[in-house]
Amino acid sequence: MDDPAYHRKLGLSKATFERIEDEFSKRYYDGTAYRSLPDYRKNLEKGTVLIADTVVRGFPKIPRTLVLEEGIPRYFGGEFAVEEKMNGYNVRVTRIGGEIYAFTRGGIVCPYTTWKVEADLDLDPFFDEYPGTMLCGEMVGPENPYTPHDYEGIDSLAFRAFDVRDRETGDSLPVSDRRAILDEFDVPQVPFFGLLTPSEAVDEVPRIVDDLDEAGREGIVMKTPHVTQQLKYTTSSANRGNLEFAFSLPFDYGQDFMFRRLIREAFQSVEWNESPDRARERAHALGEAILLPMVDTIENVRDGKTIGEPHTVRGEAEAIEALLEHFRDQGLQLEIETDESVEAGRLVRFVKKTQATKDKTDAYLDGMIVQE
Ligand code: ATP
Ligand code: MG
């Protein structure tokens, strides 16, 4: 076999690449072997993929600021673009040897997402013109096998692009070029709020965040015009949504996941200069987001209901079957709740079962004594 010289494509010496090569997991998709990096290593992004003679870079982790007014000027020296941060799952879509692949965050081909982007979008004209790129975006909407969230105007699952990168170097097209090019190819993108200077941002960004919060949307990603730096900030409604979800499965989620979101709320309350009444309203909403889902879950365990993450998916029968098999291959325990024939093929509601919350809650309900 030809040496695909992955090390050169990854910008590593041969010896360095050989040292980390074992960290890649071997996988198969539709008879094609590929490898993906499950974590950050040696300047390589999590989710970096080696497939045939091609390297597909992972999508970089985006840092967060807890305080806009100080964080923005500290991070950005000049103008930056503001886009909506949509709440779904990250995918990189690329074409290799004439085939379209959609990789999730960890660099795994998702058969269902691959089917979905091919069914909804006509990507060949784009990849004919921009071969060697990857289209980065978020899969959003309620009928979602990973991260369901409602968006006005999206009734099932939809792709929203937020970046186009060279898949080998990871370099992005400038934001303004990418906005224009993807419009031209009819690829839907996340909403764009414009270019701002750090001093304009002081008033403008909190206003944008406030409107998004009102609408129950997740937040913003700010990026330099060439996407060399990115910074994210999330709304209170997103923080609460995450907490509701995590506290519905309190023993399956890491406690630092909850803690980080509580901290964000406290800094926002201070930065927003909230009146005592307003701060109290926030506290009330936060308390509900924490306690009510836990109470529900404890009652559900008591009543013998299935505990886990509920999802709905819709699509061609084979794509749905491939998705369910993909999840089972990954060791997930699924409970199929309903499985109907619909116009699009199949509509399946299932639960990804989680064990820790069920077991621990059962034990506490049985009167298990805790030393605390
Ligand atoms: P990770 O950083 O590993 O992706 P995370 O859950 O910590 O995981 P998030 O807090 O969701 O990440 O924020 C980063 C993610 O936001 C990106 O990976 C991307 O999937 C998503 N995203 C949504 N909208 C945008 C956008 N407009 N620009 C860039 N990223 C966006
Ligand atoms: Mg996210």
Short mmCIF file of C-alpha atoms and ligand atoms in Angstrom, two decimals:
data_model
loop_
_atom_site.label_atom_id
_atom_site.label_comp_id
_atom_site.label_asym_id
_atom_site.label_seq_id
_atom_site.Cartn_x
_atom_site.Cartn_y
_atom_site.Cartn_z
CA MET A 1 0.00 0.00 0.00
CA ASP A 2 1.24 3.53 -0.74
CA ASP A 3 2.36 5.46 2.28
CA PRO A 4 -0.29 8.16 2.61
CA ALA A 5 2.26 10.28 4.57
CA TYR A 6 -0.29 11.23 7.18
CA HIS A 7 2.44 12.79 9.31
CA ARG A 8 3.22 15.40 6.67
CA LYS A 9 -0.46 16.21 6.21
CA LEU A 10 -0.81 16.58 9.96
CA GLY A 11 2.30 18.74 10.20
CA LEU A 12 4.10 16.24 12.46
CA SER A 13 7.43 14.50 12.18
CA LYS A 14 7.24 10.84 11.25
CA ALA A 15 8.49 9.87 14.71
CA THR A 16 5.89 12.02 16.49
CA PHE A 17 3.10 10.63 14.37
CA GLU A 18 4.26 7.07 15.07
CA ARG A 19 4.21 7.79 18.80
CA ILE A 20 0.56 8.83 18.77
CA GLU A 21 -0.65 6.59 15.96
CA ASP A 22 -1.94 3.99 18.42
CA GLU A 23 -4.27 6.53 19.99
CA PHE A 24 -6.43 6.55 16.86
CA SER A 25 -9.39 4.16 17.02
CA LYS A 26 -9.98 1.91 14.04
CA ARG A 27 -13.46 2.05 12.59
CA TYR A 28 -15.46 0.93 9.60
CA TYR A 29 -18.17 2.63 7.65
CA ASP A 30 -19.90 0.85 4.81
CA GLY A 31 -16.88 -1.39 4.24
CA THR A 32 -14.39 1.50 4.35
CA ALA A 33 -11.76 1.45 7.10
CA TYR A 34 -10.81 4.72 8.76
CA ARG A 35 -9.29 5.94 12.00
CA SER A 36 -10.35 8.70 14.37
CA LEU A 37 -8.69 10.42 17.30
CA PRO A 38 -10.94 10.27 20.38
CA ASP A 39 -9.20 13.10 22.27
CA TYR A 40 -6.85 16.07 21.90
CA ARG A 41 -3.22 15.00 21.24
CA LYS A 42 -0.07 16.82 20.15
CA ASN A 43 -1.81 19.84 18.67
CA LEU A 44 -4.27 17.55 16.94
CA GLU A 45 -7.93 18.25 17.44
CA LYS A 46 -10.20 15.64 18.91
CA GLY A 47 -12.07 13.96 16.07
CA THR A 48 -9.21 14.13 13.56
CA VAL A 49 -9.81 11.44 10.93
CA LEU A 50 -7.48 9.43 8.70
CA ILE A 51 -9.37 7.90 5.81
CA ALA A 52 -7.85 6.46 2.61
CA ASP A 53 -5.06 8.94 1.77
CA THR A 54 -7.01 11.81 3.33
CA VAL A 55 -6.77 13.69 6.59
CA VAL A 56 -9.88 15.37 8.00
CA ARG A 57 -9.04 17.77 10.80
CA GLY A 58 -11.17 17.92 13.92
CA PHE A 59 -13.23 21.00 14.67
CA PRO A 60 -11.41 23.13 17.26
CA LYS A 61 -12.71 23.62 20.77
CA ILE A 62 -14.14 27.13 21.19
CA PRO A 63 -13.18 28.99 24.38
CA ARG A 64 -15.82 30.78 26.41
CA THR A 65 -15.97 34.09 28.22
CA LEU A 66 -18.05 34.41 31.38
CA VAL A 67 -18.01 38.20 31.22
CA LEU A 68 -18.62 39.93 27.90
CA GLU A 69 -17.48 43.42 28.71
CA GLU A 70 -14.00 42.38 29.82
CA GLY A 71 -13.64 39.18 27.82
CA ILE A 72 -14.31 40.62 24.37
CA PRO A 73 -11.67 43.39 24.29
CA ARG A 74 -9.23 41.05 25.94
CA TYR A 75 -9.70 38.45 23.23
CA PHE A 76 -10.31 40.54 20.10
CA GLY A 77 -8.03 43.36 19.03
CA GLY A 78 -10.20 44.40 16.10
CA GLU A 79 -13.39 43.70 14.25
CA PHE A 80 -15.10 40.36 14.71
CA ALA A 81 -18.15 38.60 13.29
CA VAL A 82 -21.07 37.55 15.47
CA GLU A 83 -23.10 34.48 14.55
CA GLU A 84 -25.75 32.59 16.40
CA LYS A 85 -24.55 29.57 18.31
CA MET A 86 -27.16 26.96 17.53
CA ASN A 87 -27.79 24.10 19.88
CA GLY A 88 -27.41 20.73 18.21
CA TYR A 89 -24.50 18.47 17.33
CA ASN A 90 -21.36 19.34 15.45
CA VAL A 91 -20.81 17.71 12.07
CA ARG A 92 -18.13 17.96 9.43
CA VAL A 93 -19.32 17.04 5.97
CA THR A 94 -16.83 16.27 3.25
CA ARG A 95 -16.54 14.37 -0.03
CA ILE A 96 -13.87 11.71 -0.39
CA GLY A 97 -13.56 9.60 -3.54
CA GLY A 98 -16.95 10.81 -4.70
CA GLU A 99 -18.68 9.77 -1.44
CA ILE A 100 -20.18 12.18 1.07
CA TYR A 101 -19.36 11.52 4.74
CA ALA A 102 -20.75 13.31 7.81
CA PHE A 103 -18.47 13.00 10.85
CA THR A 104 -19.70 13.79 14.36
CA ARG A 105 -17.50 15.59 16.91
CA GLY A 106 -15.36 12.58 17.76
CA GLY A 107 -14.63 11.79 14.11
CA ILE A 108 -17.16 9.00 13.71
CA VAL A 109 -19.18 8.70 10.52
CA CYS A 110 -22.85 8.88 11.46
CA PRO A 111 -24.80 6.91 8.84
CA TYR A 112 -28.04 8.72 9.61
CA THR A 113 -26.53 12.21 9.45
CA THR A 114 -24.76 11.28 6.23
CA TRP A 115 -28.07 10.14 4.77
CA LYS A 116 -29.83 13.27 6.03
CA VAL A 117 -27.42 15.83 4.59
CA GLU A 118 -27.41 14.02 1.26
CA ALA A 119 -31.20 13.86 1.23
CA ASP A 120 -31.68 17.53 2.11
CA LEU A 121 -28.79 19.28 0.39
CA ASP A 122 -27.33 19.17 -3.08
CA LEU A 123 -23.67 19.20 -2.06
CA ASP A 124 -21.92 18.02 -5.23
CA PRO A 125 -21.87 21.44 -6.92
CA PHE A 126 -20.26 22.89 -3.79
CA PHE A 127 -17.63 20.16 -3.49
CA ASP A 128 -16.94 20.32 -7.26
CA GLU A 129 -15.99 23.94 -6.80
CA TYR A 130 -14.33 23.58 -3.39
CA PRO A 131 -12.81 20.09 -3.31
CA GLY A 132 -10.71 19.34 -0.27
CA THR A 133 -12.91 21.40 2.03
CA MET A 134 -15.16 20.34 4.84
CA LEU A 135 -18.45 21.97 5.54
CA CYS A 136 -18.79 22.44 9.30
CA GLY A 137 -22.19 22.90 10.84
CA GLU A 138 -24.72 22.04 13.49
CA MET A 139 -27.53 19.50 13.09
CA VAL A 140 -30.44 21.11 14.89
CA GLY A 141 -34.09 20.50 15.56
CA PRO A 142 -36.42 18.33 17.59
CA GLU A 143 -36.16 15.03 15.70
CA ASN A 144 -32.58 14.56 16.64
CA PRO A 145 -30.67 11.43 17.69
CA TYR A 146 -28.17 13.34 19.86
CA THR A 147 -29.34 16.80 21.00
CA PRO A 148 -33.02 17.58 20.47
CA HIS A 149 -33.93 21.25 20.75
CA ASP A 150 -36.86 23.16 19.27
CA TYR A 151 -36.26 25.92 16.74
CA GLU A 152 -38.94 27.99 15.14
CA GLY A 153 -39.40 26.85 11.55
CA ILE A 154 -37.49 23.56 11.99
CA ASP A 155 -39.85 20.64 12.53
CA SER A 156 -37.48 17.72 12.12
CA LEU A 157 -33.67 17.74 11.79
CA ALA A 158 -31.77 20.33 9.76
CA PHE A 159 -28.21 21.28 8.90
CA ARG A 160 -26.97 24.82 9.57
CA ALA A 161 -23.45 25.61 8.35
CA PHE A 162 -21.10 27.83 10.37
CA ASP A 163 -17.70 27.24 8.76
CA VAL A 164 -15.91 25.96 5.66
CA ARG A 165 -12.41 24.68 6.30
CA ASP A 166 -9.63 23.09 4.34
CA ARG A 167 -9.93 19.56 5.69
CA GLU A 168 -6.16 19.00 5.67
CA THR A 169 -4.90 22.26 7.18
CA GLY A 170 -8.03 23.20 9.12
CA ASP A 171 -7.85 26.77 7.75
CA SER A 172 -11.23 28.50 7.36
CA LEU A 173 -12.64 30.54 4.53
CA PRO A 174 -13.10 34.11 5.76
CA VAL A 175 -16.54 34.59 7.31
CA SER A 176 -17.77 37.06 4.66
CA ASP A 177 -16.63 34.84 1.75
CA ARG A 178 -18.15 31.77 3.36
CA ARG A 179 -21.48 33.54 3.97
CA ALA A 180 -21.62 34.57 0.29
CA ILE A 181 -20.46 31.25 -1.15
CA LEU A 182 -22.81 29.07 0.88
CA ASP A 183 -25.71 31.38 0.02
CA GLU A 184 -24.87 30.91 -3.61
CA PHE A 185 -24.92 27.11 -3.21
CA ASP A 186 -28.16 27.18 -1.18
CA VAL A 187 -26.53 25.70 1.90
CA PRO A 188 -28.41 27.05 4.95
CA GLN A 189 -26.29 28.79 7.58
CA VAL A 190 -26.61 29.90 11.17
CA PRO A 191 -27.99 33.46 11.53
CA PHE A 192 -25.42 36.25 11.17
CA PHE A 193 -25.55 39.37 13.36
CA GLY A 194 -22.83 41.39 11.64
CA LEU A 195 -19.29 42.61 12.18
CA LEU A 196 -18.53 44.61 15.31
CA THR A 197 -15.58 46.38 16.82
CA PRO A 198 -14.87 45.61 20.48
CA SER A 199 -16.15 49.05 21.49
CA GLU A 200 -19.38 48.64 19.51
CA ALA A 201 -19.77 45.23 21.11
CA VAL A 202 -20.15 46.63 24.62
CA ASP A 203 -23.75 47.64 23.92
CA GLU A 204 -24.54 45.52 20.92
CA VAL A 205 -23.59 42.04 22.12
CA PRO A 206 -25.66 42.07 25.35
CA ARG A 207 -28.62 43.21 23.25
CA ILE A 208 -28.19 40.29 20.84
CA VAL A 209 -27.77 37.85 23.72
CA ASP A 210 -30.86 39.23 25.42
CA ASP A 211 -33.01 38.74 22.31
CA LEU A 212 -31.71 35.19 21.90
CA ASP A 213 -32.44 34.48 25.55
CA GLU A 214 -36.02 35.73 25.15
CA ALA A 215 -36.44 33.39 22.19
CA GLY A 216 -35.06 30.41 24.14
CA ARG A 217 -31.99 30.19 21.87
CA GLU A 218 -28.49 29.13 22.88
CA GLY A 219 -26.07 32.01 22.36
CA ILE A 220 -23.41 33.44 20.08
CA VAL A 221 -20.03 32.60 18.64
CA MET A 222 -17.78 35.58 17.90
CA LYS A 223 -15.01 35.03 15.36
CA THR A 224 -12.20 37.03 13.77
CA PRO A 225 -12.84 37.67 10.06
CA HIS A 226 -10.50 34.81 9.09
CA VAL A 227 -11.75 32.57 11.93
CA THR A 228 -8.31 32.39 13.53
CA GLN A 229 -9.98 32.94 16.92
CA GLN A 230 -13.45 32.13 18.19
CA LEU A 231 -15.19 32.91 21.46
CA LYS A 232 -18.56 31.73 22.72
CA TYR A 233 -21.14 33.01 25.16
CA THR A 234 -24.43 31.37 26.11
CA THR A 235 -27.82 32.62 27.27
CA SER A 236 -29.38 31.99 30.61
CA SER A 237 -32.09 30.00 28.90
CA ALA A 238 -29.45 27.66 27.42
CA ASN A 239 -27.77 27.27 30.81
CA ARG A 240 -31.12 26.38 32.37
CA GLY A 241 -31.96 24.00 29.52
CA ASN A 242 -28.67 22.16 30.05
CA LEU A 243 -29.30 22.00 33.79
CA GLU A 244 -32.83 20.67 33.32
CA PHE A 245 -31.50 17.97 31.12
CA ALA A 246 -28.54 17.06 33.34
CA PHE A 247 -30.67 17.01 36.51
CA SER A 248 -33.19 14.73 34.85
CA LEU A 249 -30.34 12.17 34.92
CA PRO A 250 -28.47 13.43 37.97
CA PHE A 251 -26.22 10.42 38.52
CA ASP A 252 -25.31 10.00 34.87
CA TYR A 253 -23.94 13.51 34.41
CA GLY A 254 -20.63 14.73 35.75
CA GLN A 255 -21.13 17.12 38.63
CA ASP A 256 -18.73 19.61 37.08
CA PHE A 257 -21.15 19.88 34.11
CA MET A 258 -23.79 21.27 36.48
CA PHE A 259 -21.35 23.36 38.50
CA ARG A 260 -19.97 25.18 35.45
CA ARG A 261 -23.46 26.21 34.39
CA LEU A 262 -24.33 27.54 37.82
CA ILE A 263 -21.17 29.65 37.79
CA ARG A 264 -22.12 31.12 34.39
CA GLU A 265 -25.47 32.22 35.80
CA ALA A 266 -23.85 33.99 38.74
CA PHE A 267 -21.43 35.95 36.54
CA GLN A 268 -24.21 36.89 34.16
CA SER A 269 -26.37 38.16 37.00
CA VAL A 270 -23.51 40.41 38.13
CA GLU A 271 -22.55 41.60 34.65
CA TRP A 272 -26.20 42.36 33.82
CA ASN A 273 -26.33 44.51 36.96
CA GLU A 274 -29.53 42.85 38.04
CA SER A 275 -31.82 44.41 40.59
CA PRO A 276 -32.49 42.29 43.69
CA ASP A 277 -35.90 41.40 42.22
CA ARG A 278 -34.45 40.37 38.89
CA ALA A 279 -31.73 38.31 40.58
CA ARG A 280 -34.41 36.61 42.65
CA GLU A 281 -36.38 35.74 39.51
CA ARG A 282 -33.24 34.22 38.04
CA ALA A 283 -32.69 32.23 41.22
CA HIS A 284 -36.25 30.98 41.09
CA ALA A 285 -35.96 29.88 37.45
CA LEU A 286 -32.65 28.21 38.19
CA GLY A 287 -34.09 26.37 41.17
CA GLU A 288 -36.94 25.06 39.04
CA ALA A 289 -34.52 23.92 36.36
CA ILE A 290 -32.62 21.92 38.96
CA LEU A 291 -35.28 20.49 41.19
CA LEU A 292 -38.31 19.78 38.99
CA PRO A 293 -36.58 17.38 36.56
CA MET A 294 -35.07 15.47 39.49
CA VAL A 295 -38.47 15.13 41.15
CA ASP A 296 -39.92 13.87 37.86
CA THR A 297 -37.15 11.36 37.46
CA ILE A 298 -37.48 10.01 40.98
CA GLU A 299 -41.23 9.55 40.41
CA ASN A 300 -40.53 7.83 37.10
CA VAL A 301 -38.08 5.42 38.70
CA ARG A 302 -40.61 4.73 41.46
CA ASP A 303 -43.26 4.00 38.82
CA GLY A 304 -40.95 1.63 36.94
CA LYS A 305 -40.65 3.78 33.81
CA THR A 306 -37.65 3.64 31.48
CA ILE A 307 -34.97 6.16 32.47
CA GLY A 308 -32.75 7.82 29.91
CA GLU A 309 -32.59 10.28 27.03
CA PRO A 310 -35.66 10.26 24.80
CA HIS A 311 -35.15 10.85 21.08
CA THR A 312 -37.23 10.84 17.93
CA VAL A 313 -35.87 10.23 14.45
CA ARG A 314 -37.55 10.31 11.07
CA GLY A 315 -36.23 9.12 7.74
CA GLU A 316 -35.67 6.41 5.20
CA ALA A 317 -36.02 2.95 6.75
CA GLU A 318 -32.45 1.87 5.99
CA ALA A 319 -30.97 5.07 7.40
CA ILE A 320 -32.91 4.63 10.64
CA GLU A 321 -31.90 1.00 10.89
CA ALA A 322 -28.24 1.96 10.32
CA LEU A 323 -28.49 4.60 13.06
CA LEU A 324 -29.95 2.20 15.62
CA GLU A 325 -27.29 -0.36 14.74
CA HIS A 326 -24.60 2.33 14.98
CA PHE A 327 -25.79 3.17 18.52
CA ARG A 328 -25.92 -0.48 19.57
CA ASP A 329 -22.39 -0.97 18.20
CA GLN A 330 -21.31 1.83 20.48
CA GLY A 331 -22.73 -0.09 23.42
CA LEU A 332 -25.84 2.03 23.98
CA GLN A 333 -28.89 0.33 25.45
CA LEU A 334 -31.91 1.42 23.44
CA GLU A 335 -35.54 1.00 24.22
CA ILE A 336 -37.77 1.44 21.19
CA GLU A 337 -41.00 3.13 22.32
CA THR A 338 -42.82 3.45 19.00
CA ASP A 339 -41.92 2.62 15.42
CA GLU A 340 -44.31 3.82 12.73
CA SER A 341 -44.42 3.94 8.96
CA VAL A 342 -44.72 7.51 7.73
CA GLU A 343 -44.38 9.28 4.44
CA ALA A 344 -40.64 9.84 4.95
CA GLY A 345 -40.13 6.16 5.79
CA ARG A 346 -39.98 5.46 9.52
CA LEU A 347 -40.64 7.51 12.60
CA VAL A 348 -39.03 5.98 15.67
CA ARG A 349 -39.18 7.15 19.26
CA PHE A 350 -36.56 5.55 21.46
CA VAL A 351 -34.79 6.05 24.76
CA LYS A 352 -31.05 5.81 25.25
CA LYS A 353 -31.19 4.10 28.61
CA THR A 354 -28.92 5.29 31.38
CA GLN A 355 -28.13 3.01 34.26
CA ALA A 356 -26.57 5.05 37.07
CA THR A 357 -29.57 7.29 37.73
CA LYS A 358 -31.95 4.37 37.74
CA ASP A 359 -29.85 2.19 40.03
CA LYS A 360 -28.97 4.86 42.52
CA THR A 361 -32.50 6.26 42.67
CA ASP A 362 -33.90 2.76 43.16
CA ALA A 363 -31.49 2.18 46.03
CA TYR A 364 -32.38 5.47 47.73
CA LEU A 365 -36.09 4.80 47.31
CA ASP A 366 -35.52 1.41 48.94
CA GLY A 367 -34.18 3.22 51.99
CA MET A 368 -30.48 2.72 51.40
CA ILE A 369 -28.63 4.54 54.18
CA VAL A 370 -26.01 7.09 53.13
CA GLN A 371 -23.01 8.14 55.22
CA GLU A 372 -23.06 11.88 54.74
P1 ATP B 1 -16.98 21.03 21.91
O1 ATP B 1 -16.30 22.33 22.27
O2 ATP B 1 -16.13 19.82 22.10
O3 ATP B 1 -17.66 21.09 20.57
P2 ATP B 1 -18.99 21.69 23.76
O4 ATP B 1 -20.31 21.04 23.99
O5 ATP B 1 -18.19 22.14 24.92
O6 ATP B 1 -18.14 20.74 22.89
P3 ATP B 1 -20.28 23.97 22.85
O7 ATP B 1 -20.31 24.64 24.18
O8 ATP B 1 -21.56 23.47 22.32
O9 ATP B 1 -19.19 22.87 22.79
O10 ATP B 1 -19.69 25.05 21.83
C1 ATP B 1 -18.95 24.75 20.69
C2 ATP B 1 -19.81 24.19 19.58
O11 ATP B 1 -20.83 25.11 19.17
C3 ATP B 1 -19.08 23.94 18.28
O12 ATP B 1 -18.33 22.76 18.33
C4 ATP B 1 -20.22 23.86 17.27
O13 ATP B 1 -20.70 22.56 17.16
C5 ATP B 1 -21.33 24.68 17.91
N1 ATP B 1 -21.76 25.86 17.13
C6 ATP B 1 -23.06 26.24 16.98
N2 ATP B 1 -23.16 27.35 16.27
C7 ATP B 1 -21.89 27.72 15.94
C8 ATP B 1 -21.35 28.81 15.21
N3 ATP B 1 -22.11 29.77 14.69
N4 ATP B 1 -20.01 28.87 15.05
C9 ATP B 1 -19.21 27.92 15.59
N5 ATP B 1 -19.67 26.87 16.30
C10 ATP B 1 -20.99 26.77 16.48
MG MG B 2 -23.14 22.39 21.63
#
